[in-house]
Coordinates of C-alpha atoms in Angstrom, one line a residue:
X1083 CA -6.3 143.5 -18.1
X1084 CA -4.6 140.6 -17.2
X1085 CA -6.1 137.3 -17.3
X1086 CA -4.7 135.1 -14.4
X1087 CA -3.3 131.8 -15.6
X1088 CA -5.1 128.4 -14.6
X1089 CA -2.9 125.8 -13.4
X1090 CA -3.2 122.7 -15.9
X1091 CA -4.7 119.8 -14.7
X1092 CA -2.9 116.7 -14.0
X1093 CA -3.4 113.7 -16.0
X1094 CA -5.9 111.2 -14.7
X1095 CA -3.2 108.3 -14.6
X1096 CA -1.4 110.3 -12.0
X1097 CA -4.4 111.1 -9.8
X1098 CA -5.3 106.6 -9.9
X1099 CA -1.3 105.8 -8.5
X1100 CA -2.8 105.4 -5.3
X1101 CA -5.7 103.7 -5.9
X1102 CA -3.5 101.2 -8.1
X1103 CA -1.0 100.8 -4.8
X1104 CA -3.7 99.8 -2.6
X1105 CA -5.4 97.1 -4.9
X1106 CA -1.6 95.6 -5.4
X1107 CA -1.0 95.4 -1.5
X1108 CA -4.6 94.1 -0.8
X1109 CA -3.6 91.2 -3.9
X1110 CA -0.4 90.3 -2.2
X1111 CA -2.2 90.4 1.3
X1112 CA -4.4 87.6 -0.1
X1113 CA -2.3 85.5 -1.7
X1114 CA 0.1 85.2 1.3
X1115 CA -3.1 83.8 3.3
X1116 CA -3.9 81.7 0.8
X1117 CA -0.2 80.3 0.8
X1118 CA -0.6 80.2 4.6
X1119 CA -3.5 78.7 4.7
X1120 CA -1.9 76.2 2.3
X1121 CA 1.1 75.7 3.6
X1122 CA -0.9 75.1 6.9
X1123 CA -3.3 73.2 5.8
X1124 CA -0.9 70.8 3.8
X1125 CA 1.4 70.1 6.7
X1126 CA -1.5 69.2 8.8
X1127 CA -2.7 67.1 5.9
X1128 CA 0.3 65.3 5.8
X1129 CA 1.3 64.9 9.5
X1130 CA -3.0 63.1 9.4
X1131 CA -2.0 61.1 6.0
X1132 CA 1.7 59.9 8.2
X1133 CA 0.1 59.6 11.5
X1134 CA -2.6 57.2 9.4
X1135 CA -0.2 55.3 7.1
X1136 CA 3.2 55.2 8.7
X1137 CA 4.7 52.0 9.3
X1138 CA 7.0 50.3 11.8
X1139 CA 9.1 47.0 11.3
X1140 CA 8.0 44.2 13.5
X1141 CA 9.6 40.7 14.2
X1142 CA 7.8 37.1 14.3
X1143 CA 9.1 34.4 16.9
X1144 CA 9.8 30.5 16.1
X1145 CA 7.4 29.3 18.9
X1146 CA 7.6 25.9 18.1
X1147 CA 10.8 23.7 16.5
X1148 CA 10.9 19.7 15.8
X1149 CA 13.7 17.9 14.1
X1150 CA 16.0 20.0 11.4
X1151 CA 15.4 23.8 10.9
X1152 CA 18.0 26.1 9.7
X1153 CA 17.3 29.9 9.5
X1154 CA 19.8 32.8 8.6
X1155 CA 19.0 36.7 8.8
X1156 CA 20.1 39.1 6.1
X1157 CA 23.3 39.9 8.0
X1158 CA 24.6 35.8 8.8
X1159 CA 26.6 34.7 6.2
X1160 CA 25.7 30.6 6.1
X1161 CA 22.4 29.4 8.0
X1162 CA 22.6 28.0 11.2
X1163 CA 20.4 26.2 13.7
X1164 CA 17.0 27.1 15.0
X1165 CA 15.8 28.0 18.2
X1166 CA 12.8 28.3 19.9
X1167 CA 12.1 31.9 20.8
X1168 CA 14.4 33.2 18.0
X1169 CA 13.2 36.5 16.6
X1170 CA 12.9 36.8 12.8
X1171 CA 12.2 40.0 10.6
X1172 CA 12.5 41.3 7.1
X1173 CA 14.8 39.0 5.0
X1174 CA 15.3 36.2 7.1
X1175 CA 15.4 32.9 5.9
X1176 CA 13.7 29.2 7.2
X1177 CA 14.3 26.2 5.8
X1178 CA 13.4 22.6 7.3
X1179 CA 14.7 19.1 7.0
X1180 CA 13.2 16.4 4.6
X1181 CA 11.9 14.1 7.2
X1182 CA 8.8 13.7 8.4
X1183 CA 9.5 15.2 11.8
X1184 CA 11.4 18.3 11.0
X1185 CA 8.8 21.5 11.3
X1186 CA 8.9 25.1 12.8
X1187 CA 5.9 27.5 13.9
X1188 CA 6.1 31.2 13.9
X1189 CA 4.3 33.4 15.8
X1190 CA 3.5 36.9 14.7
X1191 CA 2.6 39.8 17.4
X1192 CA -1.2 39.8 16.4
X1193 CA -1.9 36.7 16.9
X1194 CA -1.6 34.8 13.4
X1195 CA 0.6 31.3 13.2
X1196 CA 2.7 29.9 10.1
X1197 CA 3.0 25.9 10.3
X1198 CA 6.2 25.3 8.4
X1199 CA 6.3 21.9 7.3
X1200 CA 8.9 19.2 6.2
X1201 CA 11.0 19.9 3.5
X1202 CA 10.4 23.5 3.2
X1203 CA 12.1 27.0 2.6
X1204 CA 10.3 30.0 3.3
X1205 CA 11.6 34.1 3.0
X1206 CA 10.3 36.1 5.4
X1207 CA 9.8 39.2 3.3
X1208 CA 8.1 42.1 5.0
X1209 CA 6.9 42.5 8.5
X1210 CA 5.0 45.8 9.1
X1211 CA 1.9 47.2 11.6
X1212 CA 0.7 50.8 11.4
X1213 CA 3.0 53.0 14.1
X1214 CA -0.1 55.0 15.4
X1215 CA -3.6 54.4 15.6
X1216 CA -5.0 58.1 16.6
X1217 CA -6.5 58.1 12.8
X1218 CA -7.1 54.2 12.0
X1219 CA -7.6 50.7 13.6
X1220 CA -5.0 48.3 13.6
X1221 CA -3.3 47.3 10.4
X1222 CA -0.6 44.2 9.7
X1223 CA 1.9 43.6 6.9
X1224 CA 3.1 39.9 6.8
X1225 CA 4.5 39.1 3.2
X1226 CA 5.6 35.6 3.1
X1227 CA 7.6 33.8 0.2
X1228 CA 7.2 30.4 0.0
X1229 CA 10.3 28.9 -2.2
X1230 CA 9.8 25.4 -1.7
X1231 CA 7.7 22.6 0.2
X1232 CA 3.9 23.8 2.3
X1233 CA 3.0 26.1 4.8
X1234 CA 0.0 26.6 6.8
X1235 CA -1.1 30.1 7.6
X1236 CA -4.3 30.6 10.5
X1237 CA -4.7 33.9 10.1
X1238 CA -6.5 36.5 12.8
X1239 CA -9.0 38.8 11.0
X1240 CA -8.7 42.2 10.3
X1241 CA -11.5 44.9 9.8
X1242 CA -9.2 47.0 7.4
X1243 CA -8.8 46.7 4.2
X1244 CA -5.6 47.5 4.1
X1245 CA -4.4 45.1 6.3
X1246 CA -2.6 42.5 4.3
X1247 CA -1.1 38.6 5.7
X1248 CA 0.3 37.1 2.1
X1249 CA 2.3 34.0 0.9
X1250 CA 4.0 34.3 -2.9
X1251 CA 5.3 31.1 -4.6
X1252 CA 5.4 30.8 -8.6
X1253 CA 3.9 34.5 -9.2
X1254 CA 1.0 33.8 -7.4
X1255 CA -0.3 35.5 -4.3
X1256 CA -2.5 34.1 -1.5
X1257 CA -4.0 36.8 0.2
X1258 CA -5.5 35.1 3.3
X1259 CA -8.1 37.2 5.2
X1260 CA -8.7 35.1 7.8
X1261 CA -9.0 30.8 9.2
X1262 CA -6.4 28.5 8.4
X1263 CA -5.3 28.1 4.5
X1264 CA -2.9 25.7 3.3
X1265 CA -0.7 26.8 0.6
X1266 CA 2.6 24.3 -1.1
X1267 CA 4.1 23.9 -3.9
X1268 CA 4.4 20.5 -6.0
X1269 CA 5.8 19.2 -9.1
X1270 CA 3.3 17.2 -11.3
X1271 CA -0.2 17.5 -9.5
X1272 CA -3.5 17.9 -10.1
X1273 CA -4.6 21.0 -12.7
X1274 CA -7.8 20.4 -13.0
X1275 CA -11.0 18.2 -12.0
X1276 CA -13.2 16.0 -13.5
X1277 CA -16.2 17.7 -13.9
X1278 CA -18.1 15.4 -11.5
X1279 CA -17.5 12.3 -14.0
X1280 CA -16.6 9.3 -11.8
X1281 CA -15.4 7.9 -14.8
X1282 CA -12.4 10.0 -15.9
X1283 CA -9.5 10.8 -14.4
X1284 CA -9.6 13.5 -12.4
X1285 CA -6.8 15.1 -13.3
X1286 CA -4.0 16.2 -15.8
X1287 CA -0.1 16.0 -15.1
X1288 CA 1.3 19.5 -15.7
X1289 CA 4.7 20.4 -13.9
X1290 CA 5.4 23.4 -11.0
X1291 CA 2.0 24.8 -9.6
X1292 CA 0.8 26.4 -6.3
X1293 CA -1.9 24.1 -4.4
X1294 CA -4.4 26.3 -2.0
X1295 CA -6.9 25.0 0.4
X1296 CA -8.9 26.6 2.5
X1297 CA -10.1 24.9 5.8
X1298 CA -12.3 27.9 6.9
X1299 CA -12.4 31.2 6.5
X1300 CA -11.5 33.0 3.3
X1301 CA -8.1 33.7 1.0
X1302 CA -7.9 35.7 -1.8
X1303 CA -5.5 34.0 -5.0
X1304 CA -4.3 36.5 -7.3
X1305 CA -2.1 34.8 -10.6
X1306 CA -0.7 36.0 -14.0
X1307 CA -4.0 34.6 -15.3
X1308 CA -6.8 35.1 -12.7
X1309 CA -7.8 36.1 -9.4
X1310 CA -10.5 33.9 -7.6
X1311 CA -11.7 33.8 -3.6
X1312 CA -11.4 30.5 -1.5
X1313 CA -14.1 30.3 1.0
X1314 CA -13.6 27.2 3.8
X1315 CA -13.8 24.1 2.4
X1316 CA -12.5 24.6 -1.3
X1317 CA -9.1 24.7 -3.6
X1318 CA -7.3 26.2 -6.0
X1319 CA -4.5 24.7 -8.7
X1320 CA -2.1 27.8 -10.3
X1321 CA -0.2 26.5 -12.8
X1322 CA 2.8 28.7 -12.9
X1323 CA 2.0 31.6 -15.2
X1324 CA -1.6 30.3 -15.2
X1325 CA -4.7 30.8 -14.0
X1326 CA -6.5 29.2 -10.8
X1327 CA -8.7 26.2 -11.2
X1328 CA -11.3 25.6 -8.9
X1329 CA -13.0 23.3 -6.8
X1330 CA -15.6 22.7 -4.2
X1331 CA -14.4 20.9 -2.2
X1332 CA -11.0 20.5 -0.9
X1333 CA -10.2 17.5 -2.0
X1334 CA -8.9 15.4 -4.8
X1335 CA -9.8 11.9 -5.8
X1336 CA -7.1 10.3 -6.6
X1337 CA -9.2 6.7 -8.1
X1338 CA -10.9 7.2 -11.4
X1339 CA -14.0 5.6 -11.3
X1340 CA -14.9 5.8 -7.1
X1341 CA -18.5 5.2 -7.5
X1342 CA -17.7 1.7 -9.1
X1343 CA -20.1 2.7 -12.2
X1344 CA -19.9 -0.7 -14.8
X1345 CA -18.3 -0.1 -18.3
X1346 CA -19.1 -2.0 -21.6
X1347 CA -18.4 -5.2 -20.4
X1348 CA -20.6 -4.9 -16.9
X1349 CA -18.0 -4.4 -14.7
X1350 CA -16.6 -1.6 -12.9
X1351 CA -15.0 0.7 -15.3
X1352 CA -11.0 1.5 -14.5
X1353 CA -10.5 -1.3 -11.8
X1354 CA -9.3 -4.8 -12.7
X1355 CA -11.4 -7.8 -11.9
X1356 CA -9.8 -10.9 -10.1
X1357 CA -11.4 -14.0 -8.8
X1358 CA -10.0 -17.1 -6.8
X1359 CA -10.1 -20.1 -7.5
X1360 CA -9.9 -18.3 -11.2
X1361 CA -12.8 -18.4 -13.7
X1362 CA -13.7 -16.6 -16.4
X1363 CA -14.5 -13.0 -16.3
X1364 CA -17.8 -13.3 -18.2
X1365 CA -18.8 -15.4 -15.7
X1366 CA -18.7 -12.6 -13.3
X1367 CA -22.6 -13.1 -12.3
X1368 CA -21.7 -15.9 -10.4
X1369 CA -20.1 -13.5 -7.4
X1370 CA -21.1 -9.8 -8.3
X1371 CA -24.0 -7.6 -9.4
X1372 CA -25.2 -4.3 -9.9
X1373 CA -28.2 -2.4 -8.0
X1374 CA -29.7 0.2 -9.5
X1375 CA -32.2 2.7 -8.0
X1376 CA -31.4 6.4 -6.8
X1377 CA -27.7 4.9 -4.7
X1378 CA -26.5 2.5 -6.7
X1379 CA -24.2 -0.4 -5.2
X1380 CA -21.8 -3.1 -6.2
X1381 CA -22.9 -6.8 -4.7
X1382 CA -20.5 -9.0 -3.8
X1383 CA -21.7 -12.6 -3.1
X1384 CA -20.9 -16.4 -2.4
X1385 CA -23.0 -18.9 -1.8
X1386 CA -22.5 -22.7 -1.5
X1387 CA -19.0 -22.5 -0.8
X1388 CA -19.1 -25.9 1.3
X1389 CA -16.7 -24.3 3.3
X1390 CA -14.0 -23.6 0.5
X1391 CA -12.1 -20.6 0.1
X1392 CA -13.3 -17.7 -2.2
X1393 CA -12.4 -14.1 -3.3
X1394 CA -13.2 -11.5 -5.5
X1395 CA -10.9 -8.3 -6.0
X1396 CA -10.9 -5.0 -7.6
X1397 CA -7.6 -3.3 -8.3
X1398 CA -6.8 -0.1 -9.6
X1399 CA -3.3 0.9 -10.1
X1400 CA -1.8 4.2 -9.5
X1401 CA 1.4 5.2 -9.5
X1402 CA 1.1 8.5 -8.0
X1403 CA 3.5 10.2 -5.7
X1404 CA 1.2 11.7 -3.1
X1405 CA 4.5 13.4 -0.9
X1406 CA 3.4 17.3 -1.4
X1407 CA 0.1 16.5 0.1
X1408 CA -0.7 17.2 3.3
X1409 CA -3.3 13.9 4.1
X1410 CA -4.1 11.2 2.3
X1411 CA -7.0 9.3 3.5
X1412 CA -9.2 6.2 2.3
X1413 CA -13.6 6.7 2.1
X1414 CA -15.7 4.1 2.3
X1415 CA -19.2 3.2 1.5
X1416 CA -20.6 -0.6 2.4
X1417 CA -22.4 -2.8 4.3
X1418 CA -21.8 -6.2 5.4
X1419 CA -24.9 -8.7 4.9
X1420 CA -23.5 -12.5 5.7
X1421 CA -20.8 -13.9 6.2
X1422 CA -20.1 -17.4 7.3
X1423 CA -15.9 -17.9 7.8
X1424 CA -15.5 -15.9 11.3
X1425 CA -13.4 -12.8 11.9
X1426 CA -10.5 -13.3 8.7
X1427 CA -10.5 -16.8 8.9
X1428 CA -7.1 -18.8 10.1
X1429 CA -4.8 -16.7 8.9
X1430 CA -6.5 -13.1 9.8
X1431 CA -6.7 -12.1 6.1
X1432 CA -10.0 -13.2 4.7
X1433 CA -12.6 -10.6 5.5
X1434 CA -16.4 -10.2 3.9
X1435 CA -14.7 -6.6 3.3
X1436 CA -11.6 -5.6 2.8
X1437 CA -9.2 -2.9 1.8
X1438 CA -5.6 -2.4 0.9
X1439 CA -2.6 -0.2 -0.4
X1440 CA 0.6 -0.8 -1.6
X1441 CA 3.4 2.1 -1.1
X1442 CA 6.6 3.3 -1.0
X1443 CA 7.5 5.0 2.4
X1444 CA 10.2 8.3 2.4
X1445 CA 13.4 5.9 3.4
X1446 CA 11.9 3.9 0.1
X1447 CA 10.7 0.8 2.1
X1448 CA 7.6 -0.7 0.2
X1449 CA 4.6 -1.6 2.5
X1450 CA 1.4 -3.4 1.8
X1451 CA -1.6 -1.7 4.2
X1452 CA -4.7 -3.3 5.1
X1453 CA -8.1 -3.1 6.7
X1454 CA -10.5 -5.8 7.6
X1455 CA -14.3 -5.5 8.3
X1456 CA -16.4 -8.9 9.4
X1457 CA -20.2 -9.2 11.2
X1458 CA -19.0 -13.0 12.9
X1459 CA -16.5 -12.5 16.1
X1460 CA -13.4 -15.0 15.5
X1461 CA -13.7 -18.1 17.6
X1462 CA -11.6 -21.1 18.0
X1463 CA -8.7 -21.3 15.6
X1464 CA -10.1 -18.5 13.3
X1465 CA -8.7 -15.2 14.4
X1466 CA -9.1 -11.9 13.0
X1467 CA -5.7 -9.0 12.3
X1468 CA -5.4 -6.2 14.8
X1469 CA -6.1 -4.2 11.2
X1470 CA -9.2 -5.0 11.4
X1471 CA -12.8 -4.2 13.2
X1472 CA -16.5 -5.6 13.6
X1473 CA -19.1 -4.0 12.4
X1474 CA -23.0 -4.4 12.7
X1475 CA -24.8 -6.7 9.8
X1476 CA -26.8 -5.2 7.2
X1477 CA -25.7 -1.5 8.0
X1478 CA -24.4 1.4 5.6
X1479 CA -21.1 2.8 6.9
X1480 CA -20.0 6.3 5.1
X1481 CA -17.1 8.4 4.6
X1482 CA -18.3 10.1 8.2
X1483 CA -18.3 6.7 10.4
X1484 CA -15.7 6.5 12.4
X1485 CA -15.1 2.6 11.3
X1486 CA -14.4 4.1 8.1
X1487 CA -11.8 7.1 9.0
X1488 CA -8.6 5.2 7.3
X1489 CA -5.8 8.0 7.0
X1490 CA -2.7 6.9 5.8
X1491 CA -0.8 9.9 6.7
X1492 CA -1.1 8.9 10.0
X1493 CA 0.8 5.9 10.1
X1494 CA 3.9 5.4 11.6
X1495 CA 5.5 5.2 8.0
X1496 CA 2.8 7.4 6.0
X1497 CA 2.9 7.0 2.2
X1498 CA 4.8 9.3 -0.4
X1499 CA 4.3 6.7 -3.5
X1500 CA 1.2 4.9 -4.0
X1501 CA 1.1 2.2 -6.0
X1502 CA -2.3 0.8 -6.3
X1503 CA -5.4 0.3 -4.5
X1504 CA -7.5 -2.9 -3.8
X1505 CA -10.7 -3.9 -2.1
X1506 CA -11.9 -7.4 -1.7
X1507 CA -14.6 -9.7 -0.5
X1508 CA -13.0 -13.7 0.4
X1509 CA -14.1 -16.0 3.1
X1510 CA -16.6 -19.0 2.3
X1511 CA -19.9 -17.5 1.8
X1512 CA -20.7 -13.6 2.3
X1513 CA -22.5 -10.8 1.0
X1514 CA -21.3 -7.6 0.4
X1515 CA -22.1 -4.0 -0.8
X1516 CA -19.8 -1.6 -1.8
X1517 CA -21.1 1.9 -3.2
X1518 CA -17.4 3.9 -3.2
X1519 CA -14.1 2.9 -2.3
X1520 CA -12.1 6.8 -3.0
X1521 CA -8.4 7.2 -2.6
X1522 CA -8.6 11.1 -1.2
X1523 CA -5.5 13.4 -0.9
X1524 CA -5.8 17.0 0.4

């Protein structure tokens, strides 16, 4: 008999080809959504991320021009006169004259201002607002480079944090977030305070640093050696490379010794002591005294003067060139008691009261400034200087009296070079307290 013959079986790996086909086209399947979704997802990832960051160049405008002001744009090849209205964008160039009267103001499309002030060069560097706003609010990009001279920014505030309006000089930044901050660069200037000690000097000489004050709002000043945040009201020194140095205040006294404290010898520390008709300085008690309590006060006296002529001075020289600040202002404290010679006597100069400053001017014309105070109207033959005022007997005037707002930057030829400052009490007999007499520059 013959046995039929069984067909052999076929290996397994032959019968799971199929199988294997399927798993590979299901794999590739997947991963071709995945790239898909990928590739999807990225592009609308990135046209979000552009439509959120992309920028677009803007231009400011010179809105306001006095005196000399040159500007030239990337593309001019020597400056050339300002205009009002002139548009200015990335790489343009502003310089103004060294007069007193040559300034510029530009205006930037949200709103913000840049004083430009005498003597001064500025870089405009980058001008920039976010091209849409489907994905986030309104951002600005205003870098400013300030190569020489002061600026001062007011600033419109911005909710994002990305919004940026700058001002470089020296490697130091001044971010300002909003208000009105004042930023310029000096040669030898103040570096650093006093610590609240009316008796030293309150402050050092170094060479090249950034100045920053804040009239409100806030700024931001990032250097080499620091970062610290300006709120209204308060300054900053950068030395160049250095790092900011602080203050409270906005403000620098530029007197050692304001508060009239006595040294050693009993009389006010840092100021020299003059009398007329001369006598000797340890017989000082014969015309001034301290009193003490919780506001201490220099007195000023004369009696029995039999209607002779008497004065005692204190003089404090100086020698500081006050041109890189922007105001420069004497504050008084005092009261008038007595006072017997009316107004400034015949010649309009002898006051219970008195203050003065000797300067050099910018054409280098030297000027000797005064103020007068008296309680007794002029009569007769005595007359008192249109530099002067009356003011009630026996009352305190402060730094915030308007008797007492005496701001040499004001005047017709403002200081740039101040010699020394003096205040005074002369007449026949008067009586006179003086708690400060401060030199302040800002």
């Amino acid at each position: 008999m013959i046995t039929p013959i069984q067909p052999a079986s076929l290996p397994s790996s032959r019968r799971s080809r199929p199988t294997n086909i399927l798993r590979v086209a299901w794999i590739a399947i997947w991963l071709g959504c995945c790239i898909f979704l990928l590739i999807v997802s990225g592009s609308v990832y990135a046209v979000i991320h552009y439509l959120s960051t992309a920028w677009e160049p803007r231009q400011a405008t010179i809105s306001a021009i006095s005196g000399s002001v040159l500007v030239q744009k990337p593309t001019w090849a020597r400056p050339a006169p300002a205009s009002r209205d002139q548009h200015l964008g990335d790489g343009a160039r502003l310089w103004t004259g060294q007069d007193n009267q040559s300034f510029a103001t530009v205006q930037f499309w949200e709103g913000s201002t840049l004083h430009v002030g005498p003597h001064t060069e500025i870089t405009i560097v980058r001008l920039r607002s976010n091209r849409y706003r489907l994905f986030s609010t309104e951002r600005r990009l205003v870098v400013i480079a300030l190569d020489s001279g002061r600026v001062e920014a007011s600033v419109v505030k911005f909710d994002s944090q990305q919004s940026r309006f700058s001002v470089a000089s020296l490697g130091t930044t001044v971010q300002v977030v909003d208000g009105t901050t004042d930023v310029w660069l000096t040669q030898p200037h103040a570096v650093n305070d006093s610590g609240g000690n009316s008796r030293s000097a309150p402050f050092t000489i170094s060479c090249c640093s950034t100045q920053v004050l804040t009239l409100d709002g806030q700024a931001v000043v990032s250097a080499p050696g620091g970062e610290t945040v300006l709120n209204g009201n308060q300054r900053a020194t950068v030395p160049m490379g250095g790092a900011p140095i602080t203050a409270d205040h906005a403000s620098w006294d530029l007197l050692v010794n304001w508060s009239l404290q006595p040294g050693t010898n009993g009389l006010p520390e840092g100021w020299h002591v003059g009398f007329d008709p001369p006598q000797p300085l340890g017989q000082y008690g014969n015309h001034l005294s301290y009193a003490s309590g919780t506001n201490p006060y220099l007195h000023l006296f004369s009696v029995g003067s039999n209607s002779q002529h008497r004065a005692v001075s204190f003089t404090q020289q100086i020698n500081r060139d006050v041109q890189d600040f922007l105001n420069v202002k004497l504050e008084l404290a005092f009261r008038i008691n007595a006072q017997s010679l009316p107004g400034g006597g015949l010649a309009g100069s002898e006051y219970p009261f008195r203050v003065s400053v000797d300067y050099r001017d910018s054409n280098g014309a030297e000027h000797r400034w005064f103020h007068g105070y008296y309680i007794l109207p002029p009569k007769g033959s005595y007359i008192a200087d249109p530099q002067s005022q009356q003011v009630v007997a026996g009352k305190w005037y402060t730094a915030s009296s308007p008797q007492t707002d005496l701001v040499l930057s004001d005047l017709p030829d403002p200081p740039v070079f101040v010699y020394s400052v003096e205040f005074s009490a002369s007449g026949w007999d008067f009586s006179t307290d003086v708690r400060e007499v401060r030199l302040v520059a800002q």
